[in-house]
Coordinates of C-alpha atoms in Angstrom, one line a residue:
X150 CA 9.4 6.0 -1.6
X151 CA 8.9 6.3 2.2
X152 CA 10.6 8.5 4.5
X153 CA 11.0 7.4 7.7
X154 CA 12.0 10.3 9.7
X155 CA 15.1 10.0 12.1
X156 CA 16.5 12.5 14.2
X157 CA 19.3 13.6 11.6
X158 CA 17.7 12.3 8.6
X159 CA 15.7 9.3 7.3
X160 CA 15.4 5.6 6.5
X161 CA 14.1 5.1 3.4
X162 CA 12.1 2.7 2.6
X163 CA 11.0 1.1 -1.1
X164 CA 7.2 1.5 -2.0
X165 CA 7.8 -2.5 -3.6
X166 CA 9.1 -3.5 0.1
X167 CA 6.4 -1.9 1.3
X168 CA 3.6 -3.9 -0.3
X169 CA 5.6 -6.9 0.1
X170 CA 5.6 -5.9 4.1
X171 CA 1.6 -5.7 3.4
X172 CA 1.7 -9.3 1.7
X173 CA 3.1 -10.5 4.8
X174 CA 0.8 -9.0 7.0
X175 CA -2.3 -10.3 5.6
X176 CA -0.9 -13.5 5.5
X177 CA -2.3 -13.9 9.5
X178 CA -5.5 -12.1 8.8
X179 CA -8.0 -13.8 10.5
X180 CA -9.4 -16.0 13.5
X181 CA -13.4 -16.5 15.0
X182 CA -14.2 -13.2 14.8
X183 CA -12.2 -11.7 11.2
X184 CA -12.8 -13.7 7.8
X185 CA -9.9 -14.7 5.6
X186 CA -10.5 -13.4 2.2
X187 CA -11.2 -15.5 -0.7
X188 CA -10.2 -16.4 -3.3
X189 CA -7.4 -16.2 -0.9
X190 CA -4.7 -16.7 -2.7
X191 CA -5.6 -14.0 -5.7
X192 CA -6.3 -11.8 -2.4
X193 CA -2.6 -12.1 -0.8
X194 CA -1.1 -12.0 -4.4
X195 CA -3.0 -8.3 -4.6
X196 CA -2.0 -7.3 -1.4
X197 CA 2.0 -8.3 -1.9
X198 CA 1.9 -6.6 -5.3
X199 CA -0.1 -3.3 -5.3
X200 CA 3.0 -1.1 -5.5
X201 CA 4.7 -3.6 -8.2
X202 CA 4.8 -0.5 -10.7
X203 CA 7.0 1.7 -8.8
X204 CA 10.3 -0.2 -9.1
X205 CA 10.9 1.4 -12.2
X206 CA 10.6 5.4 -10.5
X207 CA 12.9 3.7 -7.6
X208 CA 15.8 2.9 -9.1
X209 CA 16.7 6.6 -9.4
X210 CA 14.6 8.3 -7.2
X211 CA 14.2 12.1 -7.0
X212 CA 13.7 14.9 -4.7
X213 CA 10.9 17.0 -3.9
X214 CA 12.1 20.3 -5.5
X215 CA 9.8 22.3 -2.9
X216 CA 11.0 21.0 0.4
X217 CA 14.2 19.5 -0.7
X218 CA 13.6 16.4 0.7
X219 CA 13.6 12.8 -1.0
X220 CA 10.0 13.0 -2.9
X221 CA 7.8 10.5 -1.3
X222 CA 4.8 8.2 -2.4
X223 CA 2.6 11.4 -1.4
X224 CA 4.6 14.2 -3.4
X225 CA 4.5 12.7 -7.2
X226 CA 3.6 14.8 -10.3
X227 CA 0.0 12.8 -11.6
X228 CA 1.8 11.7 -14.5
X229 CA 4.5 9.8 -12.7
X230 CA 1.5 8.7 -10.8
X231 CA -0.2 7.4 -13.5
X232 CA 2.5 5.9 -15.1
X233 CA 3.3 4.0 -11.6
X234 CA -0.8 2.6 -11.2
X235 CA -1.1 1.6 -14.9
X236 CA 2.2 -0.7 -14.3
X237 CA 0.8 -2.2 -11.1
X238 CA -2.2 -3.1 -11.8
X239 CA -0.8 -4.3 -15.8
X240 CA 1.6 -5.9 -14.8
X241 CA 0.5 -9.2 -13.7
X242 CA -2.9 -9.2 -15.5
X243 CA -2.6 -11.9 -17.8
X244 CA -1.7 -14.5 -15.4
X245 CA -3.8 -12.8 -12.2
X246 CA -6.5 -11.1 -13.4
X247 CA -8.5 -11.1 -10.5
X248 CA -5.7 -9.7 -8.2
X249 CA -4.6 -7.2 -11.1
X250 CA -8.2 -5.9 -10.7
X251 CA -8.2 -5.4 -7.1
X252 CA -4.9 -3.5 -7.7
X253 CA -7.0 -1.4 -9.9
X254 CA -9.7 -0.9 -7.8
X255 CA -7.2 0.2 -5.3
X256 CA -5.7 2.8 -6.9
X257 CA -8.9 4.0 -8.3
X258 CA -10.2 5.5 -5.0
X259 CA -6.8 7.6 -5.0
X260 CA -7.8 8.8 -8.5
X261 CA -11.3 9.8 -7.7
X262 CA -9.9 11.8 -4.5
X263 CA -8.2 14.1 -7.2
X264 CA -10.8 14.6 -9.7
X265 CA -11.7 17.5 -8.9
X266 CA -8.5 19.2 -9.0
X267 CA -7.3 17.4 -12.4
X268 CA -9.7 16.3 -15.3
X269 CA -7.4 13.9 -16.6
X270 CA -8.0 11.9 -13.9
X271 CA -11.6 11.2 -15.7
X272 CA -9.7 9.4 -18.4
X273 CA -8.1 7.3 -15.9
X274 CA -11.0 6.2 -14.4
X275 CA -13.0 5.5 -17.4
X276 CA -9.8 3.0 -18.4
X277 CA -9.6 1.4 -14.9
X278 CA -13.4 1.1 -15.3
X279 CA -13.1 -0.6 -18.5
X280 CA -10.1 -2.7 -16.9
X281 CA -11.9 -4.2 -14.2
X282 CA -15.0 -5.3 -16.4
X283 CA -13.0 -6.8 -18.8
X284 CA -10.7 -8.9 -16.4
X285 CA -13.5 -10.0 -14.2
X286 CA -15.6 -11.2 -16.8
X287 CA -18.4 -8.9 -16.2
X288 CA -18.4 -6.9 -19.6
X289 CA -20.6 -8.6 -21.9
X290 CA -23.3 -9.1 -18.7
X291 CA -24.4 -6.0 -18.4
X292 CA -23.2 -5.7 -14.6
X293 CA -22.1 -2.5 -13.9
X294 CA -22.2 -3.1 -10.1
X295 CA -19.3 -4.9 -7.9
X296 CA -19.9 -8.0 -5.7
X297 CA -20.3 -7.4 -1.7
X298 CA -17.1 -10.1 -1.8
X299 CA -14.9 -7.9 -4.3
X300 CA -16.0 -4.6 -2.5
X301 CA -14.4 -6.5 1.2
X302 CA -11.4 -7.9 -0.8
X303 CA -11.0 -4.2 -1.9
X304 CA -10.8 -3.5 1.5
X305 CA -8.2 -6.7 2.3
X306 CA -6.2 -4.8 0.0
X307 CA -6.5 -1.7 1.6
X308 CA -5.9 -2.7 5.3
X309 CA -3.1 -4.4 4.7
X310 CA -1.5 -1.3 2.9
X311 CA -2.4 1.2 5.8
X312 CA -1.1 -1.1 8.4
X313 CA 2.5 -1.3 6.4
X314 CA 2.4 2.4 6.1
X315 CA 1.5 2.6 9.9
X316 CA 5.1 0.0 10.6
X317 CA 7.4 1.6 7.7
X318 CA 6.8 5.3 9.1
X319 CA 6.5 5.1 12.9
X320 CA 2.8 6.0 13.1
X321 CA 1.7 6.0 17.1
X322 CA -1.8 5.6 16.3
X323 CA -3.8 4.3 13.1
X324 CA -7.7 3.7 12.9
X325 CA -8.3 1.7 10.0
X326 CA -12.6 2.0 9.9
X327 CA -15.3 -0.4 7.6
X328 CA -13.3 -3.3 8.5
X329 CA -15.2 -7.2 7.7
X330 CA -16.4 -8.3 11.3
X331 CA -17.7 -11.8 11.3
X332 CA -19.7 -11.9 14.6
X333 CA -22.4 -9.7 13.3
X334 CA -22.0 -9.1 9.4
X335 CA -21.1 -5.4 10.2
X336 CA -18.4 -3.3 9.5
X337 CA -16.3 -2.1 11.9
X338 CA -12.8 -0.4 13.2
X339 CA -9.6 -1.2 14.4
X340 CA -7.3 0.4 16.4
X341 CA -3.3 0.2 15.2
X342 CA -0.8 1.9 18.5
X343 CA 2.4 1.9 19.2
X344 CA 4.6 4.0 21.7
X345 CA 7.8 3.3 19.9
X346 CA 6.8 3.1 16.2
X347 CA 8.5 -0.5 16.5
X348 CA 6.2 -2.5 18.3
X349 CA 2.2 -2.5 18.0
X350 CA -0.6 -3.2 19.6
X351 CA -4.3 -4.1 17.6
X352 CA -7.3 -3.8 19.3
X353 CA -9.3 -6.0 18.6
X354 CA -7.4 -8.0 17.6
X355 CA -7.6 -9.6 13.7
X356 CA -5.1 -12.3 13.3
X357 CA -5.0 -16.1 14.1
X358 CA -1.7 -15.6 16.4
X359 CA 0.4 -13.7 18.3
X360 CA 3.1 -11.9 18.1
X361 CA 3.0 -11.3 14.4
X362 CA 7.1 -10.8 13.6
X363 CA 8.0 -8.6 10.6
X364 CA 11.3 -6.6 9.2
X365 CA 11.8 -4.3 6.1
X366 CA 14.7 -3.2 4.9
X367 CA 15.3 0.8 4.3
X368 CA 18.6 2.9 3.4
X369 CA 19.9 5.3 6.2
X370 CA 19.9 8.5 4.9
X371 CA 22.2 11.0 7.4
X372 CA 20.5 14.4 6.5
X373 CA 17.1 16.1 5.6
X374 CA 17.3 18.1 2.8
X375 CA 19.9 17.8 -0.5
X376 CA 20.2 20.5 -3.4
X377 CA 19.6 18.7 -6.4
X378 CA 18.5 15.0 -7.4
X379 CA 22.6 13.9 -8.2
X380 CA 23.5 15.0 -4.6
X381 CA 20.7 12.5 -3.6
X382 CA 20.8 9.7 -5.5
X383 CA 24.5 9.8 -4.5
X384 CA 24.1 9.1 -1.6
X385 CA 20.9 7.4 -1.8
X386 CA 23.1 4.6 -4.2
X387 CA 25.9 4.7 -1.1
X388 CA 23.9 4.4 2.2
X389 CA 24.0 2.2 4.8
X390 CA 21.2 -0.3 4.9
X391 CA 19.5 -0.9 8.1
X392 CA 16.9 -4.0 9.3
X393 CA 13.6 -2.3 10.9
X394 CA 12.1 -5.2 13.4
X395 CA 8.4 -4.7 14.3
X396 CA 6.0 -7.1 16.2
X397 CA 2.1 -6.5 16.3
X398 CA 0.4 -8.2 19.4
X399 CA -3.1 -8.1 21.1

């Protein structure tokens, strides 16, 4: 879940429309000086579906029993975590392997920020380890090592999911670094700025036209704080829905 903080309250928004948002995003990556991923397609499909596995924890959402607000993607217990990563990046492995591993990949660089506060996080990464080898056909070679083109489809994945984070809460200003550059073969970063959380500006600019034209849908959500998760969900299940319009230009 994402709050997007009002002046009374919040819009919530749905970490599955959120990677859909992301999907929709990546969609225009690319012009002369930004590559296109490939295989493109098994790209996008990573993209739109990182967050796949939390549709299960959103249909009755919970609250963050320290600050009483509605518990967002940041505030989850490691086991809910877990539980939410495994069914992304399962979910859609038999028939996208490839993108299923990206997914994986993704949400391994999450896990290995947290090893050293929880050692279960070790067996996670040993099974996301053993994931990715299998499903890109690299266990029986001996290659322990990633390709420079999975590494930079990693990062598709990636950019697209901090740029949807950037729209869905408001941020004013977002540099996304180690960005593919085509000009030179380097790496570099992006600037994301907005001065009313609605409409953005990217410099330079990464896509093949512009204005790029995007809405999510989130739940209006007329207070802060609630004393319990029934209070919540009550009227989390009765809220108003509201239509967020952003635009990204050069």
């Amino acid at each position: 879940m994402i709050r997007r903080e009002t002046e009374n309250g919040w819009i919530l928004i749905t970490q599955r429309d959120h990677s859909l948002l992301s999907g929709k995003i990546m969609k225009g990556w690319g012009n002369s000086k930004f590559a296109t991923p490939e295989p493109y397609d098994e790209v996008m499909f990573a993209v739109a579906e990182h967050d796949c596995g939390w549709e299960l924890w959103e249909e009755n959402p919970r609250i963050n029993p320290v600050n009483k607000y509605p518990k967002n993607f940041l505030e989850m217990n490691y086991s809910d975590q877990v539980s939410i990563w495994k069914r992304s990046f399962l979910k859609h492995s038999k028939k996208h392997p490839y993108a299923s591993s990206l997914i994986a990949l993704h949400f391994d660089k999450f896990n290995s920020s947290i090893l050293r506060k929880n050692k279960n996080a070790l067996l996670l990464k040993s099974q996301i380890k053993e994931f990715v080898l299998e499903n890109l056909g690299l266990k029986h070679t001996g290659q322990q090592s990633l390709s420079e083109q999975i590494i930079n489809n990693l990062k598709f994945v990636q950019i697209g999911d901090i740029i949807s984070l950037a729209l869905c809460h408001g941020w004013r200003s977002t540099q996304i670094d180690d960005i593919p550059y085509r000009l030179n073969g380097k790496n570099i970063s992006i600037l994301l700025s907005s001065d009313d959380g609605l409409n953005y500006k990217i410099n330079p600019f990464p896509f093949s036209k512009f204005p790029i034209t995007l809405n999510i849908e989130g739940k209006i959500i007329d207070r802060k704080t609630f004393t319990n998760n029934y209070e919540f969900l009550k009227a989390y299940k009765t809220s108003q829905k509201t239509n967020l319009k952003f635009t990204i230009n050069n």
